[in-house]
PDB file of C-alpha atoms in Angstrom:
ATOM      1  CA  UNK W   1      75.688  64.226 168.130  1.00 48.00           C
ATOM      2  CA  UNK W   2      77.704  64.414 164.974  1.00 51.00           C
ATOM      3  CA  UNK W   3      76.921  60.866 163.979  1.00 50.00           C
ATOM      4  CA  UNK W   4      73.273  61.448 164.671  1.00 52.00           C
ATOM      5  CA  UNK W   5      73.366  64.786 162.645  1.00 52.00           C
ATOM      6  CA  UNK W   6      74.982  62.928 159.709  1.00 53.00           C
ATOM      7  CA  UNK W   7      72.424  60.129 159.875  1.00 56.00           C
ATOM      8  CA  UNK W   8      69.662  62.651 159.655  1.00 72.00           C
ATOM      9  CA  UNK W   9      70.995  64.223 156.508  1.00 70.00           C
ATOM     10  CA  UNK W  10      71.278  60.762 154.844  1.00 71.00           C
ATOM     11  CA  UNK W  11      67.708  60.112 155.872  1.00 70.00           C
ATOM     12  CA  UNK W  12      66.612  63.430 154.439  1.00 71.00           C
ATOM     13  CA  UNK W  13      68.375  62.779 151.196  1.00 72.00           C
ATOM     14  CA  UNK W  14      66.725  59.373 151.011  1.00 73.00           C
ATOM     15  CA  UNK W  15      63.273  61.108 151.651  1.00 70.00           C
ATOM     16  CA  UNK W  16      63.992  63.520 148.853  1.00 74.00           C
ATOM     17  CA  UNK W  17      64.867  60.678 146.445  1.00 71.00           C
ATOM     18  CA  UNK W  18      61.652  58.786 147.268  1.00 68.00           C
ATOM     19  CA  UNK W  19      59.646  61.980 146.822  1.00 70.00           C
ATOM     20  CA  UNK W  20      61.187  62.815 143.442  1.00 68.00           C
ATOM     21  CA  UNK W  21      60.411  59.241 142.284  1.00 66.00           C
ATOM     22  CA  UNK W  22      56.831  59.422 143.487  1.00 58.00           C
ATOM     23  CA  UNK W  23      56.227  62.850 142.077  1.00 61.00           C
ATOM     24  CA  UNK W  24      57.780  61.886 138.793  1.00 60.00           C
ATOM     25  CA  UNK W  25      55.401  58.964 138.508  1.00 59.00           C
ATOM     26  CA  UNK W  26      52.423  61.082 139.423  1.00 54.00           C
ATOM     27  CA  UNK W  27      53.097  63.870 136.940  1.00 56.00           C
ATOM     28  CA  UNK W  28      53.249  61.333 133.891  1.00 57.00           C
ATOM     29  CA  UNK W  29      49.543  60.184 134.382  1.00 76.00           C
ATOM     30  CA  UNK W  30      48.681  63.950 135.000  1.00 74.00           C
ATOM     31  CA  UNK W  31      50.174  64.917 131.667  1.00 76.00           C
ATOM     32  CA  UNK W  32      48.388  62.072 129.873  1.00 76.00           C
ATOM     33  CA  UNK W  33      45.105  63.167 131.530  1.00 83.00           C
ATOM     34  CA  UNK W  34      45.628  66.788 130.290  1.00 87.00           C
ATOM     35  CA  UNK W  35      46.317  65.549 126.774  1.00 85.00           C
ATOM     36  CA  UNK W  36      43.298  63.296 126.728  1.00 86.00           C
ATOM     37  CA  UNK W  37      41.206  66.320 128.018  1.00 92.00           C
ATOM     38  CA  UNK W  38      42.608  68.488 125.291  1.00 92.00           C
ATOM     39  CA  UNK W  39      41.836  65.777 122.654  1.00 89.00           C
ATOM     40  CA  UNK W  40      38.228  65.498 123.965  1.00 93.00           C
ATOM     41  CA  UNK W  41      37.745  69.331 123.971  1.00 95.00           C
ATOM     42  CA  UNK W  42      38.899  69.381 120.318  1.00 97.00           C
ATOM     43  CA  UNK W  43      36.702  66.446 119.359  1.00 96.00           C
ATOM     44  CA  UNK W  44      33.696  68.365 120.892  1.00 97.00           C
ATOM     45  CA  UNK W  45      34.700  71.677 119.037  1.00 97.00           C
ATOM     46  CA  UNK W  46      34.837  69.748 115.740  1.00 98.00           C
ATOM     47  CA  UNK W  47      31.508  68.154 116.426  1.00 98.00           C
ATOM     48  CA  UNK W  48      30.026  71.753 117.114  1.00 98.00           C
ATOM     49  CA  UNK W  49      31.318  72.730 113.744  1.00 98.00           C
ATOM     50  CA  UNK W  50      29.876  69.820 112.105  1.00 99.00           C
ATOM     51  CA  UNK W  51      26.535  70.472 113.698  1.00 98.00           C
ATOM     52  CA  UNK W  52      26.747  74.253 112.624  1.00 98.00           C
ATOM     53  CA  UNK W  53      27.388  73.241 109.084  1.00 99.00           C
ATOM     54  CA  UNK W  54      24.196  71.168 108.982  1.00 98.00           C
ATOM     55  CA  UNK W  55      22.129  74.150 110.264  1.00 98.00           C
ATOM     56  CA  UNK W  56      23.876  76.526 107.787  1.00 98.00           C
ATOM     57  CA  UNK W  57      22.946  74.264 104.845  1.00 97.00           C
ATOM     58  CA  UNK W  58      19.387  73.955 106.003  1.00 96.00           C
ATOM     59  CA  UNK W  59      19.147  77.782 106.368  1.00 96.00           C
ATOM     60  CA  UNK W  60      21.014  78.639 103.104  1.00 96.00           C
ATOM     61  CA  UNK W  61      20.674  75.695 100.849  1.00 96.00           C
ATOM     62  CA  UNK W  62      24.413  75.228 100.635  1.00 98.00           C
ATOM     63  CA  UNK W  63      27.517  74.727 102.665  1.00 98.00           C
ATOM     64  CA  UNK W  64      29.826  77.652 103.531  1.00 99.00           C
ATOM     65  CA  UNK W  65      33.194  78.217 101.862  1.00 99.00           C
ATOM     66  CA  UNK W  66      36.141  77.963 103.997  1.00 99.00           C
ATOM     67  CA  UNK W  67      37.569  81.099 105.675  1.00 99.00           C
ATOM     68  CA  UNK W  68      40.921  82.329 104.168  1.00 98.00           C
ATOM     69  CA  UNK W  69      43.966  83.620 106.022  1.00 97.00           C
ATOM     70  CA  UNK W  70      42.731  87.179 105.697  1.00 97.00           C
ATOM     71  CA  UNK W  71      38.860  86.818 105.861  1.00 98.00           C
ATOM     72  CA  UNK W  72      38.744  86.949 109.612  1.00 98.00           C
ATOM     73  CA  UNK W  73      36.554  83.862 110.040  1.00 98.00           C
ATOM     74  CA  UNK W  74      34.117  84.816 107.271  1.00 98.00           C
ATOM     75  CA  UNK W  75      33.632  82.442 104.407  1.00 99.00           C
ATOM     76  CA  UNK W  76      35.567  83.360 101.328  1.00 98.00           C
ATOM     77  CA  UNK W  77      34.032  84.737  99.168  1.00 98.00           C
ATOM     78  CA  UNK W  78      31.493  86.051 101.447  1.00 95.00           C
ATOM     79  CA  UNK W  79      28.329  84.667  99.719  1.00 94.00           C
ATOM     80  CA  UNK W  80      29.822  81.231  98.667  1.00 94.00           C
ATOM     81  CA  UNK W  81      30.023  80.135  94.996  1.00 97.00           C
ATOM     82  CA  UNK W  82      33.516  79.165  93.867  1.00 98.00           C
ATOM     83  CA  UNK W  83      35.555  79.135  97.055  1.00 98.00           C
ATOM     84  CA  UNK W  84      38.862  80.965  97.503  1.00 97.00           C
ATOM     85  CA  UNK W  85      40.556  78.018  99.166  1.00 97.00           C
ATOM     86  CA  UNK W  86      38.296  75.061  99.298  1.00 98.00           C
ATOM     87  CA  UNK W  87      40.928  72.479 100.588  1.00 96.00           C
ATOM     88  CA  UNK W  88      43.287  74.449 102.820  1.00 93.00           C
ATOM     89  CA  UNK W  89      41.008  76.771 104.515  1.00 98.00           C
ATOM     90  CA  UNK W  90      39.707  77.465 108.034  1.00 99.00           C
ATOM     91  CA  UNK W  91      36.384  77.018 109.602  1.00 99.00           C
ATOM     92  CA  UNK W  92      34.286  80.058 108.833  1.00 99.00           C
ATOM     93  CA  UNK W  93      33.532  80.528 112.510  1.00 98.00           C
ATOM     94  CA  UNK W  94      31.935  84.059 112.039  1.00 98.00           C
ATOM     95  CA  UNK W  95      29.698  82.957 109.190  1.00 98.00           C
ATOM     96  CA  UNK W  96      28.582  79.899 111.163  1.00 98.00           C
ATOM     97  CA  UNK W  97      27.753  82.115 114.170  1.00 97.00           C
ATOM     98  CA  UNK W  98      30.155  80.265 116.541  1.00 97.00           C
ATOM     99  CA  UNK W  99      31.491  81.641 119.769  1.00 91.00           C
ATOM    100  CA  UNK W 100      34.959  81.120 121.516  1.00 87.00           C
ATOM    101  CA  UNK W 101      36.977  82.589 118.807  1.00 96.00           C
ATOM    102  CA  UNK W 102      40.300  84.272 118.771  1.00 96.00           C
ATOM    103  CA  UNK W 103      40.718  88.060 118.331  1.00 96.00           C
ATOM    104  CA  UNK W 104      40.690  87.628 114.433  1.00 97.00           C
ATOM    105  CA  UNK W 105      37.601  85.568 114.331  1.00 98.00           C
ATOM    106  CA  UNK W 106      38.832  82.017 114.064  1.00 98.00           C
ATOM    107  CA  UNK W 107      37.844  78.990 115.914  1.00 98.00           C
ATOM    108  CA  UNK W 108      40.726  77.241 117.731  1.00 98.00           C
ATOM    109  CA  UNK W 109      41.496  73.693 118.974  1.00 97.00           C
ATOM    110  CA  UNK W 110      42.500  72.949 122.637  1.00 96.00           C
ATOM    111  CA  UNK W 111      46.169  73.814 121.584  1.00 96.00           C
ATOM    112  CA  UNK W 112      45.353  77.290 120.216  1.00 96.00           C
ATOM    113  CA  UNK W 113      45.660  76.225 116.543  1.00 97.00           C
ATOM    114  CA  UNK W 114      42.901  77.257 114.029  1.00 98.00           C
ATOM    115  CA  UNK W 115      40.307  74.542 113.013  1.00 98.00           C
ATOM    116  CA  UNK W 116      40.609  73.645 109.426  1.00 98.00           C
ATOM    117  CA  UNK W 117      37.835  72.903 106.957  1.00 99.00           C
ATOM    118  CA  UNK W 118      37.713  71.570 103.323  1.00 99.00           C
ATOM    119  CA  UNK W 119      34.700  71.430 101.183  1.00 99.00           C
ATOM    120  CA  UNK W 120      33.977  69.666  97.894  1.00 98.00           C
ATOM    121  CA  UNK W 121      34.246  71.666  94.521  1.00 97.00           C
ATOM    122  CA  UNK W 122      32.645  68.916  92.356  1.00 95.00           C
ATOM    123  CA  UNK W 123      29.510  69.637  90.123  1.00 95.00           C
ATOM    124  CA  UNK W 124      30.631  73.174  89.408  1.00 95.00           C
ATOM    125  CA  UNK W 125      30.868  74.001  93.261  1.00 97.00           C
ATOM    126  CA  UNK W 126      27.288  72.930  93.728  1.00 97.00           C
ATOM    127  CA  UNK W 127      27.861  72.273  97.521  1.00 98.00           C
ATOM    128  CA  UNK W 128      28.892  75.915  98.068  1.00 98.00           C
ATOM    129  CA  UNK W 129      26.455  77.626  95.655  1.00 97.00           C
ATOM    130  CA  UNK W 130      23.086  78.765  96.653  1.00 94.00           C
ATOM    131  CA  UNK W 131      20.622  76.010  95.540  1.00 93.00           C
ATOM    132  CA  UNK W 132      23.476  74.193  93.928  1.00 95.00           C
ATOM    133  CA  UNK W 133      22.679  70.993  95.861  1.00 96.00           C
ATOM    134  CA  UNK W 134      19.025  71.159  94.805  1.00 93.00           C
ATOM    135  CA  UNK W 135      19.822  71.787  91.261  1.00 94.00           C
ATOM    136  CA  UNK W 136      22.505  69.228  90.894  1.00 93.00           C
ATOM    137  CA  UNK W 137      20.230  66.501  92.165  1.00 91.00           C
ATOM    138  CA  UNK W 138      21.080  64.151  95.020  1.00 91.00           C
ATOM    139  CA  UNK W 139      21.434  61.236  92.693  1.00 89.00           C
ATOM    140  CA  UNK W 140      24.177  62.792  90.656  1.00 90.00           C
ATOM    141  CA  UNK W 141      26.005  65.105  93.169  1.00 94.00           C
ATOM    142  CA  UNK W 142      29.477  63.907  94.134  1.00 94.00           C
ATOM    143  CA  UNK W 143      32.428  64.878  96.033  1.00 97.00           C
ATOM    144  CA  UNK W 144      36.191  64.502  95.345  1.00 97.00           C
ATOM    145  CA  UNK W 145      37.040  64.493  99.017  1.00 98.00           C
ATOM    146  CA  UNK W 146      37.991  61.235 100.673  1.00 97.00           C
ATOM    147  CA  UNK W 147      39.542  60.123 104.076  1.00 98.00           C
ATOM    148  CA  UNK W 148      42.090  57.266 104.143  1.00 98.00           C
ATOM    149  CA  UNK W 149      43.635  55.395 107.009  1.00 97.00           C
ATOM    150  CA  UNK W 150      47.235  55.940 105.815  1.00 96.00           C
ATOM    151  CA  UNK W 151      49.316  57.656 103.055  1.00 96.00           C
ATOM    152  CA  UNK W 152      50.775  54.297 102.082  1.00 95.00           C
ATOM    153  CA  UNK W 153      49.264  53.481  98.715  1.00 95.00           C
ATOM    154  CA  UNK W 154      47.340  56.695  98.234  1.00 96.00           C
ATOM    155  CA  UNK W 155      47.364  58.870  95.088  1.00 95.00           C
ATOM    156  CA  UNK W 156      46.647  62.569  94.816  1.00 92.00           C
ATOM    157  CA  UNK W 157      42.929  61.937  93.935  1.00 93.00           C
ATOM    158  CA  UNK W 158      42.056  58.582  95.917  1.00 95.00           C
ATOM    159  CA  UNK W 159      42.857  56.204  98.760  1.00 96.00           C
ATOM    160  CA  UNK W 160      44.364  53.839  96.079  1.00 95.00           C
ATOM    161  CA  UNK W 161      45.462  50.848  98.073  1.00 96.00           C
ATOM    162  CA  UNK W 162      45.158  52.444 101.403  1.00 97.00           C
ATOM    163  CA  UNK W 163      42.145  51.563 103.530  1.00 96.00           C
ATOM    164  CA  UNK W 164      39.254  54.043 102.809  1.00 97.00           C
ATOM    165  CA  UNK W 165      37.475  55.346 105.855  1.00 97.00           C
ATOM    166  CA  UNK W 166      34.956  57.212 103.716  1.00 95.00           C
ATOM    167  CA  UNK W 167      33.164  56.367 100.509  1.00 91.00           C
ATOM    168  CA  UNK W 168      33.854  58.044  97.139  1.00 90.00           C
ATOM    169  CA  UNK W 169      31.591  59.439  94.566  1.00 88.00           C
ATOM    170  CA  UNK W 170      27.985  60.067  95.509  1.00 91.00           C
ATOM    171  CA  UNK W 171      28.668  58.923  99.090  1.00 94.00           C
ATOM    172  CA  UNK W 172      31.923  60.708  99.614  1.00 97.00           C
ATOM    173  CA  UNK W 173      32.066  63.505 102.383  1.00 98.00           C
ATOM    174  CA  UNK W 174      31.212  66.859 101.067  1.00 98.00           C
ATOM    175  CA  UNK W 175      33.189  68.446 103.963  1.00 98.00           C
ATOM    176  CA  UNK W 176      36.143  67.522 106.241  1.00 99.00           C
ATOM    177  CA  UNK W 177      36.749  69.315 109.484  1.00 99.00           C
ATOM    178  CA  UNK W 178      39.973  68.881 111.321  1.00 98.00           C
ATOM    179  CA  UNK W 179      42.556  70.026 113.857  1.00 98.00           C
ATOM    180  CA  UNK W 180      46.288  69.822 113.225  1.00 96.00           C
ATOM    181  CA  UNK W 181      46.878  68.823 116.773  1.00 95.00           C
ATOM    182  CA  UNK W 182      49.277  69.919 119.418  1.00 91.00           C
ATOM    183  CA  UNK W 183      52.316  69.535 117.028  1.00 84.00           C
ATOM    184  CA  UNK W 184      50.702  71.761 114.359  1.00 86.00           C
ATOM    185  CA  UNK W 185      53.480  71.664 111.812  1.00 89.00           C
ATOM    186  CA  UNK W 186      53.482  68.367 109.843  1.00 90.00           C
ATOM    187  CA  UNK W 187      55.870  65.687 111.356  1.00 86.00           C
ATOM    188  CA  UNK W 188      55.135  62.855 109.104  1.00 94.00           C
ATOM    189  CA  UNK W 189      53.723  62.004 105.704  1.00 95.00           C
ATOM    190  CA  UNK W 190      50.417  61.280 107.155  1.00 96.00           C
ATOM    191  CA  UNK W 191      50.226  64.833 108.661  1.00 96.00           C
ATOM    192  CA  UNK W 192      51.642  66.427 105.530  1.00 96.00           C
ATOM    193  CA  UNK W 193      48.746  64.848 103.594  1.00 96.00           C
ATOM    194  CA  UNK W 194      46.243  66.909 105.590  1.00 96.00           C
ATOM    195  CA  UNK W 195      47.910  70.179 104.658  1.00 95.00           C
ATOM    196  CA  UNK W 196      49.042  69.625 100.950  1.00 95.00           C
ATOM    197  CA  UNK W 197      45.890  71.214  99.283  1.00 95.00           C
ATOM    198  CA  UNK W 198      44.620  67.972  97.729  1.00 95.00           C
ATOM    199  CA  UNK W 199      41.324  66.215  98.283  1.00 97.00           C
ATOM    200  CA  UNK W 200      42.734  63.201 100.275  1.00 97.00           C
ATOM    201  CA  UNK W 201      42.841  63.313 104.048  1.00 98.00           C
ATOM    202  CA  UNK W 202      44.347  60.951 106.652  1.00 98.00           C
ATOM    203  CA  UNK W 203      42.831  59.852 109.878  1.00 97.00           C
ATOM    204  CA  UNK W 204      43.964  57.289 112.427  1.00 96.00           C
ATOM    205  CA  UNK W 205      44.848  56.966 116.154  1.00 92.00           C
ATOM    206  CA  UNK W 206      47.620  59.145 117.745  1.00 90.00           C
ATOM    207  CA  UNK W 207      51.119  57.946 117.068  1.00 91.00           C
ATOM    208  CA  UNK W 208      54.517  59.154 118.334  1.00 85.00           C
ATOM    209  CA  UNK W 209      57.846  59.781 116.481  1.00 85.00           C
ATOM    210  CA  UNK W 210      58.778  56.200 117.506  1.00 85.00           C
ATOM    211  CA  UNK W 211      56.047  54.670 115.079  1.00 88.00           C
ATOM    212  CA  UNK W 212      57.176  53.498 111.665  1.00 84.00           C
ATOM    213  CA  UNK W 213      54.977  56.125 110.016  1.00 86.00           C
ATOM    214  CA  UNK W 214      56.090  59.006 112.271  1.00 88.00           C
ATOM    215  CA  UNK W 215      54.211  61.211 114.554  1.00 92.00           C
ATOM    216  CA  UNK W 216      50.357  61.873 114.062  1.00 95.00           C
ATOM    217  CA  UNK W 217      48.157  63.808 116.317  1.00 94.00           C
ATOM    218  CA  UNK W 218      45.625  65.298 113.919  1.00 96.00           C
ATOM    219  CA  UNK W 219      42.004  65.031 114.818  1.00 97.00           C
ATOM    220  CA  UNK W 220      39.741  64.400 111.830  1.00 98.00           C
ATOM    221  CA  UNK W 221      35.945  64.151 111.280  1.00 98.00           C
ATOM    222  CA  UNK W 222      33.859  64.489 108.182  1.00 98.00           C
ATOM    223  CA  UNK W 223      30.298  65.204 107.088  1.00 98.00           C
ATOM    224  CA  UNK W 224      28.106  62.327 105.661  1.00 97.00           C
ATOM    225  CA  UNK W 225      26.321  63.529 102.553  1.00 97.00           C
ATOM    226  CA  UNK W 226      23.446  61.358 103.675  1.00 96.00           C
ATOM    227  CA  UNK W 227      23.136  63.077 106.912  1.00 97.00           C
ATOM    228  CA  UNK W 228      23.411  66.466 105.276  1.00 97.00           C
ATOM    229  CA  UNK W 229      20.642  65.577 102.617  1.00 96.00           C
ATOM    230  CA  UNK W 230      18.445  64.066 105.392  1.00 96.00           C
ATOM    231  CA  UNK W 231      18.503  67.256 107.397  1.00 96.00           C
ATOM    232  CA  UNK W 232      17.805  69.407 104.256  1.00 95.00           C
ATOM    233  CA  UNK W 233      14.946  67.157 103.107  1.00 94.00           C
ATOM    234  CA  UNK W 234      13.364  67.221 106.658  1.00 95.00           C
ATOM    235  CA  UNK W 235      13.687  71.053 106.660  1.00 93.00           C
ATOM    236  CA  UNK W 236      11.794  71.197 103.339  1.00 93.00           C
ATOM    237  CA  UNK W 237      14.813  72.641 101.448  1.00 88.00           C
ATOM    238  CA  UNK W 238      14.099  70.319  98.571  1.00 85.00           C
TER     239      UNK W 238
END
């Protein structure tokens, strides 16, 4: 009986080992699925903001300014013009009429971080001034914002030798919308570039700390000026 009892304990131990291995292997794909879903949710949220910006421009003849840390989701200043923080602000979710906000009026990504928004200041803040886009003229209106694939080779005002994901000049994006990802605080030069208050932004696939360029989990999209102008022309704004 003692031998049988001892053998049963060994069997139980083996079963537990096998179960732990099986569960460990199952949890890894589950975590990956959760992260993929969070990424897709954040992408959808950014696209919703993108579409809301187009609607706002059609209705108001301009893009909104970013919200500040104290404006509770309202663009700052409230009626546009020269923005308080054009390159390091937040999505003006209240001004855009968005839902699913936090208690202070800010739109969040899937990790609970506030969605960011940058807007062009060129042509005397024409993009954020009432009738500024119309008065500046589509053939001369430009944006200083640019999206690059890496910080390697960039300058404070251009992609430099880095691959440019967006055009410059008259075809440059008038707005960049982004999430700082799960990590939130910058963990690499590429992530720092998205929070350093200059017009150059970085976008590429997710990388971990093992990558030569460090970790990157920001999610970045931008507004095409031609899509913006097309919507405004079709709506009779011009």
